[in-house]
Every structure is written in structure tokens, then in C-alpha cells.
């Protein structure tokens, strides 16, 4: 009786034994590396309808973040400013710049400028800016050096693991309460211990349980 | 390195010529995967891909999101004209409009605010956020916005000019709230208590530039006393 399987099939179990772990590890690597927000989200840099430069306004001119994002200390959402905020100055500065055409049109018509949102958490994650700012987490900690960005981009993954890293050990990411909007503040240059800061009324104690963020 | 079974079923005479293309094919596949995948942090204008949609986007209104259902694209409906939410009548003329009962501009803080270090500190930081870009941190009308892009026309007021010295405290509150000349209203940007704190800080700046340190303390104390009596 002739053999049902040819001779080379003897090698199949060995091949599977060798390849399966490799393929398995490869799949895990692919999901770990390419499915992570560190890959899908970081570096997202949409073109905005108006070429507003944070580098010019927040960096070179040193305008505080809260001049425009004025709700950040009081509300969950750090508001994208209305056109009126732009016009506080641009009614008087660069009044005929072609790059500001859309701003002037928006002011005249009352239609919002279609700014493109850069940072967006999933809808099942609750996030509130105000307690983070009150706890002394700097803007730059999550948003990067926006004062050096001509076009704003995502620099942190805003993933759950990344949130928890800080919620479990917030200390390294805390700074003096009056340095929150200071983009250049650097823990390396000015060592800071939140436990010894007399300005702080209570210890920062971020939630790490599920319903802290998934309410 | 080729898997054993590939080598095994390759005809002996073809082995030398077929091994190289297979290797090359493998390298090309790796290169394509790397190119398609790219590295972490690569810049892109395309919105993030959600490989697992996972209820990331729900039919729910978030601040400043568009609602395609309504013509004005807002999620919240505007209250009818003249409607007042409970507790938001804002009938305190002194606090909300900076005016006395007879309609003149008040020259003291509203009774609900106390002139102390905290209020002045608040005023200073708020002034530096909202006013300093044009008026300058010292109030001389030389903020960074005046030094770029051809400057401001007309230039922002120098808060130390003689004309502003005798103005009542309520005047500064009134200007912050409603604007003046080309300056636009900051009512929407700054909460009412902060506007008073800024007004107090403006007065502090003025006094710090026009009197001796000893004399500066006296009117401030007088203002505190005034503010305490309704």
C-alpha cells in the first residue's frame, strides 16, 4: 500500500512547532505596536482652516493659554475660543491679512470657524480639565510643547494605560500650581516636591478604579 | 533562513535559483509591511484610525460638537428671549454692572468681595492673562500684541495716564465688561468676580506708579473699608 502522505509531510509538525510561536509573537507585536494609540493617534496634525500658529501667539508673544482656552479652570472642556476672542486683537492687528480672511468672515456672518479637533478621547471616557489643572498638572504634560508648534499635533497617546501611569503615580507630573500654563517649566531644572508645597491644600489622590473615568 | 518544508519540497535542481527570489519576496513583504505600518509618532494629517470602534463615538452631544439635527448645529437650544435661569437674574447692579443705585459708577468693590491679598493676587494673574497681551504687565500699553504685526491701531490705553487716575473703580470694571473704543467686551471671557479683581489690580498698578509706597497703602485700606460697608 502506497503512503497516503508524501515523505515531506514528516516535517510539517516541526515547521508548525517552529513557525507558530513566531507567527503568534508577530501578531502580538503587530497589535501591540500598530494598534496602540501611540501609533494611531500620536503625530495627528490636521491642517486647520486658519493657519493659526501657537508658536507665534503662545511661544514668541507669551500669551497665556487661558486667554483663549478660558474655561479650562472651571469646566470639563477647554473651550476652543469663539471668533470674538481672535478679534479682540485682530480687529486692530493685521486687519487686512489674507490669512485672517476666514476669521473676519466668521465675525461678520456669525458662522463658526470649522476648527479641526486634535485631541479627542473616546466617548466612554470621562475627562474633566478643571481638576487636573487644579492639581497642578501642566498643559504641556499632556499636550506637549504647544508653544513650539506652528501646527498643533498630538504628542501623547491619551490611551488608558497612559492615563493610569499618571493616576497611579501622579507625583512626577505635578508642578507648582502657578506654573501650570508655563510651557517651559522643567522638573529637571527646578526640583519640586508636591508634598512640601505650602500652596497645596490637600494631597493629590487621583482615582484608579473603573468608574473614576468610565461613569 | 527558509522553513524546512519549503526546502524539502523544492526540486533539488531548482534550489539555487528559487531560494534567492523567495528571500527577496520575504524582504519585500517586510518592507511593504513597514511602509504600510510606519513607525510610531509619524506625522499625519489623516484623523486617527480606530481599529476597534468599541463605542468610541456615541450619539451624544459634547461641548462644541456639531449636531446635524438642528439647523443651527447646536446641541443645546437657546433659551427664549428674556428667559432667566433660577438664581441668574443678576439684579445686583453693583456686582454685575459696577453701578450704584443712582446709576453712577461705583467707586468700591461690591460688598460680596473683600479686598485682601488673595483678591489682589487673583487680579494680578488674571490681568497678566487677559490684559497684559495689549496693555502690558505694568499697564503702560506696551504689551506683546503692540510690538508685532505692525502694532495696534489705535494703540491700547496706557493705564497710568492722568485721565484714568480719578476714575472710580467701577469704571475699570465697566470697561472690562463692555469694552471701550476699539477694545472689545471681556464679559464672556472673564467671570464677574475676576473682573473686579482685575479692576482692583489696575488700581494697584496705578497707585504703585504714582505714589510713595507708604501712601499707596492708605487708599487701599480705605477702599477695603468702603467695600465692607454696603
XYZ file of C-alpha atoms in Angstrom:
445
model
C 0.000 0.000 0.000
C 1.461 3.364 -1.025
C 1.906 6.019 1.648
C -1.067 8.426 1.896
C 1.152 11.324 2.879
C 4.327 12.069 0.960
C 7.591 11.986 2.854
C 7.929 15.771 3.252
C 4.863 15.924 5.472
C 7.041 14.467 8.205
C 8.455 17.979 8.529
C 5.095 19.678 8.966
C 4.863 19.269 12.760
C 8.384 20.618 13.118
C 7.580 23.527 10.821
C 4.415 24.310 12.773
C 6.302 24.000 16.011
C 8.858 26.492 14.784
C 6.559 28.880 12.941
C 3.548 29.028 15.264
C 5.386 30.798 18.095
C 6.970 33.156 15.587
C 3.637 33.981 13.945
C 1.986 34.284 17.346
C 4.675 36.607 18.597
C 4.467 38.514 15.325
C 0.711 39.013 15.715
C 1.141 40.191 19.284
C 3.834 42.589 18.163
C 1.654 43.912 15.327
C -1.273 44.595 17.693
C 0.972 45.985 20.424
C 2.877 48.277 18.105
C 0.427 49.289 15.387
C -2.953 49.082 17.132
C -1.822 51.237 20.027
C -2.851 54.913 20.185
C 0.880 55.586 20.355
C 0.806 54.686 16.678
C -2.748 55.533 15.577
C -3.056 58.887 17.368
C 0.365 60.345 18.150
C 1.510 62.644 15.383
C -2.024 63.554 14.288
C -1.577 67.007 12.879
C -4.613 68.164 10.916
C -4.489 71.212 8.747
C -6.619 73.930 10.290
C -8.924 76.228 8.309
C -6.962 79.241 9.589
C -3.164 78.853 9.802
C -3.116 79.893 13.458
C 0.313 79.427 14.984
C 0.548 78.549 18.666
C 4.292 79.082 18.344
C 3.773 82.737 17.478
C 0.983 83.511 19.950
C 1.791 81.325 22.947
C 5.514 80.940 22.346
C 7.013 84.113 20.930
C 4.412 86.534 22.302
C 3.880 84.640 25.535
C 0.098 84.908 25.658
C -1.214 82.672 28.422
C -3.107 79.531 27.332
C -6.127 80.717 29.296
C -6.534 83.900 27.276
C -8.231 81.771 24.627
C -8.954 78.477 26.411
C -10.547 80.377 29.249
C -12.867 77.644 30.521
C -10.088 75.204 31.349
C -10.020 76.016 35.062
C -13.758 75.908 35.533
C -15.137 73.345 33.110
C -14.516 69.849 31.832
C -13.914 71.168 28.348
C -11.115 73.581 27.480
C -13.076 75.636 25.005
C -11.942 76.398 21.519
C -12.277 80.185 21.571
C -15.077 81.890 19.682
C -14.093 84.123 16.779
C -14.654 87.117 19.038
C -11.564 86.186 21.037
C -9.443 86.370 17.870
C -10.984 89.704 17.052
C -10.072 91.159 20.454
C -6.692 91.779 18.870
C -7.175 91.192 15.164
C -9.686 93.984 14.963
C -6.578 96.139 15.406
C -3.621 93.983 14.363
C -3.064 92.644 10.844
C -6.547 93.736 9.903
C -6.103 93.046 6.194
C -4.034 89.867 6.338
C -5.280 87.359 3.759
C -4.584 84.552 6.229
C -7.202 86.020 8.554
C -9.870 86.310 5.877
C -11.890 83.417 7.311
C -11.759 84.974 10.793
C -13.174 88.249 9.504
C -15.840 86.445 7.510
C -16.770 84.366 10.543
C -17.068 87.536 12.626
C -19.291 89.185 10.037
C -21.529 86.180 9.405
C -21.667 84.642 12.875
C -20.753 81.233 11.433
C -18.177 79.333 13.494
C -14.725 78.728 12.060
C -14.575 74.983 11.293
C -11.560 74.256 13.515
C -10.471 70.629 13.427
C -10.344 68.897 16.774
C -6.935 67.383 17.525
C -7.321 65.717 20.932
C -10.379 63.561 21.336
C -10.998 60.892 23.928
C -13.436 58.052 23.277
C -16.980 58.922 24.316
C -16.980 56.321 27.099
C -14.091 58.020 28.895
C -14.986 60.874 31.247
C -12.379 63.577 31.364
C -12.514 66.898 33.139
C -9.814 69.526 32.659
C -10.517 71.567 35.788
C -9.402 69.084 38.490
C -6.255 68.326 36.504
C -5.362 71.997 36.291
C -6.257 72.471 39.966
C -3.999 69.550 40.885
C -1.088 71.169 39.104
C -0.795 69.003 36.006
C 0.794 71.230 33.395
C -0.758 71.829 29.991
C 2.488 70.646 28.422
C 2.357 67.345 30.296
C -0.431 66.065 28.055
C -0.344 68.453 25.100
C 3.411 68.788 24.661
C 5.259 71.985 23.887
C 2.377 73.638 22.089
C 4.309 76.904 22.327
C 6.782 75.430 19.844
C 4.192 74.088 17.413
C 3.279 76.029 14.316
C 0.660 73.375 13.635
C -0.652 71.608 16.719
C -0.145 67.870 16.849
C -0.774 65.086 19.331
C 2.355 64.124 21.231
C 0.865 61.800 23.838
C -1.248 58.720 23.085
C -4.061 59.647 25.536
C -4.547 55.917 25.942
C -5.921 54.279 29.053
C -2.568 52.828 30.042
C -1.002 56.230 29.682
C -3.693 57.846 31.863
C -3.255 55.151 34.519
C 0.519 55.526 34.585
C -0.012 59.002 35.988
C -3.093 58.234 38.075
C -1.125 55.536 39.895
C 1.879 57.762 40.451
C 0.991 61.400 39.813
C 3.925 62.982 41.645
C 6.420 63.194 38.762
C 3.832 65.014 36.652
C 2.822 67.613 39.223
C 4.184 71.120 39.293
C 3.639 74.283 41.351
C 0.062 75.465 40.941
C 1.113 78.767 39.373
C 3.286 77.074 36.754
C 0.506 75.042 35.140
C 0.366 77.098 31.960
C 4.104 77.725 31.898
C 5.178 75.689 28.885
C 8.882 75.917 29.661
C 8.673 74.725 33.268
C 11.008 71.780 33.666
C 11.158 69.436 36.629
C 14.806 68.727 35.803
C 15.741 72.362 36.318
C 13.507 73.099 39.295
C 13.092 70.041 41.509
C 9.659 70.055 43.054
C 8.045 68.016 45.769
C 4.253 68.479 45.866
C 4.128 67.126 49.423
C 6.176 70.069 50.678
C 4.334 72.769 48.743
C 2.501 75.020 51.224
C 0.246 76.246 48.380
C -1.301 72.800 48.159
C -4.229 72.358 50.481
C -4.611 68.617 50.087
C -2.814 65.618 48.708
C -3.460 64.731 45.097
C -5.325 61.449 45.070
C -6.444 60.542 41.551
C -8.931 57.690 41.091
C -7.674 54.392 39.716
C -10.962 52.498 39.951
C -13.001 51.864 36.791
C -15.796 54.317 37.493
C -13.332 57.154 38.017
C -13.290 57.617 34.256
C -15.965 55.235 32.961
C -19.026 56.683 34.589
C 16.565 31.017 6.647
C 13.907 29.012 4.852
C 11.410 26.804 6.651
C 12.208 23.117 6.444
C 9.149 22.148 4.426
C 9.822 24.772 1.746
C 13.326 23.462 1.304
C 12.099 19.885 1.356
C 9.600 20.124 -1.462
C 11.746 22.349 -3.678
C 13.212 20.277 -6.530
C 16.885 19.733 -5.990
C 17.953 21.211 -9.313
C 15.841 24.361 -8.846
C 17.026 25.036 -5.312
C 19.792 27.505 -6.054
C 17.726 29.620 -8.422
C 14.497 29.684 -6.351
C 15.951 30.430 -2.951
C 17.052 33.954 -3.858
C 13.639 35.130 -5.181
C 11.880 33.682 -2.119
C 14.252 35.538 0.131
C 13.761 38.701 -1.862
C 9.998 38.219 -1.736
C 10.179 37.931 2.017
C 12.248 41.099 2.300
C 9.804 42.963 0.044
C 6.899 41.777 2.194
C 8.634 43.044 5.333
C 9.395 46.364 3.628
C 5.770 46.734 2.489
C 4.510 45.955 5.989
C 6.878 48.512 7.479
C 5.933 51.118 4.894
C 2.211 50.495 5.311
C 2.526 50.437 9.062
C 5.134 53.125 9.521
C 6.602 53.964 12.867
C 5.000 55.378 15.957
C 4.750 59.130 16.056
C 4.831 59.611 12.302
C 3.108 62.873 11.475
C -0.136 62.631 9.588
C -2.992 64.897 8.604
C -5.387 61.965 8.492
C -7.575 61.541 11.556
C -6.656 58.668 13.889
C -7.931 55.276 12.739
C -9.998 53.447 15.312
C -9.124 49.820 14.608
C -11.630 48.716 17.188
C -14.617 51.132 17.059
C -15.649 49.958 20.515
C -18.290 52.690 21.069
C -15.616 55.368 20.769
C -18.173 57.593 19.109
C -21.654 57.653 20.540
C -24.784 59.570 19.656
C -24.166 62.059 22.371
C -23.558 65.773 22.451
C -20.252 67.065 23.700
C -19.297 70.704 24.164
C -18.671 72.432 20.851
C -19.620 69.372 18.832
C -21.919 69.727 15.862
C -25.445 68.424 15.944
C -26.613 67.710 12.404
C -30.251 67.550 13.548
C -30.794 71.243 14.185
C -30.364 73.946 11.581
C -28.012 75.954 13.821
C -25.925 72.796 14.505
C -26.047 73.370 18.277
C -26.836 70.598 20.746
C -28.384 72.962 23.285
C -31.404 75.067 22.393
C -31.121 78.754 23.101
C -33.500 79.799 25.882
C -36.317 82.058 24.700
C -35.648 85.774 24.650
C -35.881 87.238 28.135
C -35.817 83.913 29.960
C -33.819 83.945 33.203
C -32.483 80.803 34.859
C -33.169 80.466 38.568
C -30.557 82.378 40.517
C -29.137 84.114 37.457
C -31.224 87.279 37.428
C -28.044 89.285 38.099
C -30.023 92.074 39.720
C -27.087 93.206 41.839
C -26.248 96.389 39.951
C -23.046 96.945 41.876
C -21.659 93.446 41.291
C -22.792 92.915 37.713
C -22.786 96.438 36.297
C -20.452 98.321 38.588
C -23.071 100.953 39.324
C -24.581 102.474 42.433
C -28.334 102.610 42.904
C -28.425 106.110 41.386
C -26.736 104.823 38.236
C -23.315 106.377 38.792
C -20.229 104.188 38.574
C -19.360 102.690 41.941
C -16.003 103.505 43.466
C -15.667 100.432 45.665
C -15.695 96.685 45.417
C -19.117 95.038 45.683
C -19.929 94.097 49.290
C -19.634 90.402 48.437
C -15.929 90.788 47.624
C -13.260 91.502 50.169
C -10.112 93.410 49.308
C -7.314 91.211 50.526
C -4.103 89.647 49.341
C -5.991 86.794 47.721
C -8.163 89.103 45.642
C -5.213 91.217 44.527
C -3.228 88.085 43.696
C -6.139 86.831 41.660
C -6.373 90.218 39.975
C -2.695 90.155 39.113
C -2.771 86.717 37.466
C -5.997 87.496 35.621
C -4.601 90.852 34.478
C -1.499 89.111 33.182
C -3.614 86.597 31.281
C -6.288 88.806 29.771
C -4.979 92.366 29.811
C -1.199 92.160 29.561
C -1.154 90.955 25.923
C -2.181 94.508 24.921
C -1.777 96.769 27.955
C 1.462 95.178 29.145
C 2.116 93.605 32.536
C 2.875 97.026 34.016
C -0.132 98.627 32.304
C 1.810 101.048 30.134
C 0.018 99.988 26.973
C 3.041 98.209 25.563
C 2.047 94.528 25.610
C 3.447 91.995 23.150
C 0.496 92.469 20.782
C 1.571 96.079 20.224
C 5.065 95.075 19.179
C 4.193 92.624 16.401
C 2.493 92.605 13.068
C 2.732 96.367 12.634
C 1.353 97.182 16.085
C -2.176 98.052 17.118
C -4.081 100.892 15.583
C -5.240 102.666 17.725
C -2.758 101.618 20.439
C -4.119 100.256 23.737
C -4.512 102.776 26.547
C -1.700 103.490 28.966
C -3.391 102.719 32.279
C -1.155 105.259 34.038
C -2.347 108.247 32.063
C -3.593 111.192 34.117
C -7.159 110.990 32.856
C -7.640 107.494 34.304
C -6.345 108.352 37.781
C -9.529 109.839 39.205
C -11.867 107.364 37.526
C -13.882 105.258 40.022
C -13.124 101.549 40.420
C -16.405 100.744 38.720
C -15.132 102.476 35.579
C -12.463 99.826 35.044
C -14.965 97.088 35.764
C -17.329 98.702 33.271
C -14.656 98.915 30.564
C -13.572 95.286 31.071
C -17.206 94.182 30.914
C -18.383 96.279 27.999
C -15.276 97.385 26.175
C -14.389 100.907 25.243
C -13.476 102.426 21.898
C -11.859 99.618 19.932
C -11.433 97.391 22.987
C -14.000 94.627 22.910
C -16.034 93.321 25.825
C -14.420 90.711 28.048
C -17.691 89.813 29.730
C -17.824 86.362 28.158
C -14.152 85.586 28.763
C -13.764 86.636 32.413
C -16.168 85.775 35.258
C -17.600 88.761 37.108
C -15.581 88.340 40.339
C -12.365 88.146 38.332
C -13.270 91.365 36.534
C -13.499 93.133 39.894
C -10.208 91.574 40.956
C -8.608 92.902 37.770
C -10.081 96.353 38.388
C -8.543 96.286 41.868
C -5.211 95.243 40.373
C -5.376 98.078 37.825
C -5.880 100.490 40.690
C -2.932 98.875 42.483
C -0.725 99.297 39.409
C -1.737 102.937 39.078
C -1.019 103.683 42.693
C 2.271 101.842 42.600
C 3.356 104.171 39.812
C 2.042 107.447 41.175
C 2.687 107.481 44.911
C 5.203 106.538 47.535
C 4.845 103.041 48.954
C 3.554 104.374 52.285
C 0.837 106.470 50.682
C -0.196 103.588 48.432
C -1.244 101.505 51.384
C -3.646 104.103 52.754
C -6.172 104.386 49.873
C -6.147 100.607 49.508
C -7.133 100.264 53.133
C -9.772 102.957 52.644
C -11.114 101.026 49.651
C -11.357 97.913 51.796
C -13.332 99.807 54.423
C -15.610 101.226 51.732
C -16.127 97.814 50.226
C -17.120 96.379 53.566
C -19.982 98.848 54.067
C -22.801 98.427 51.570
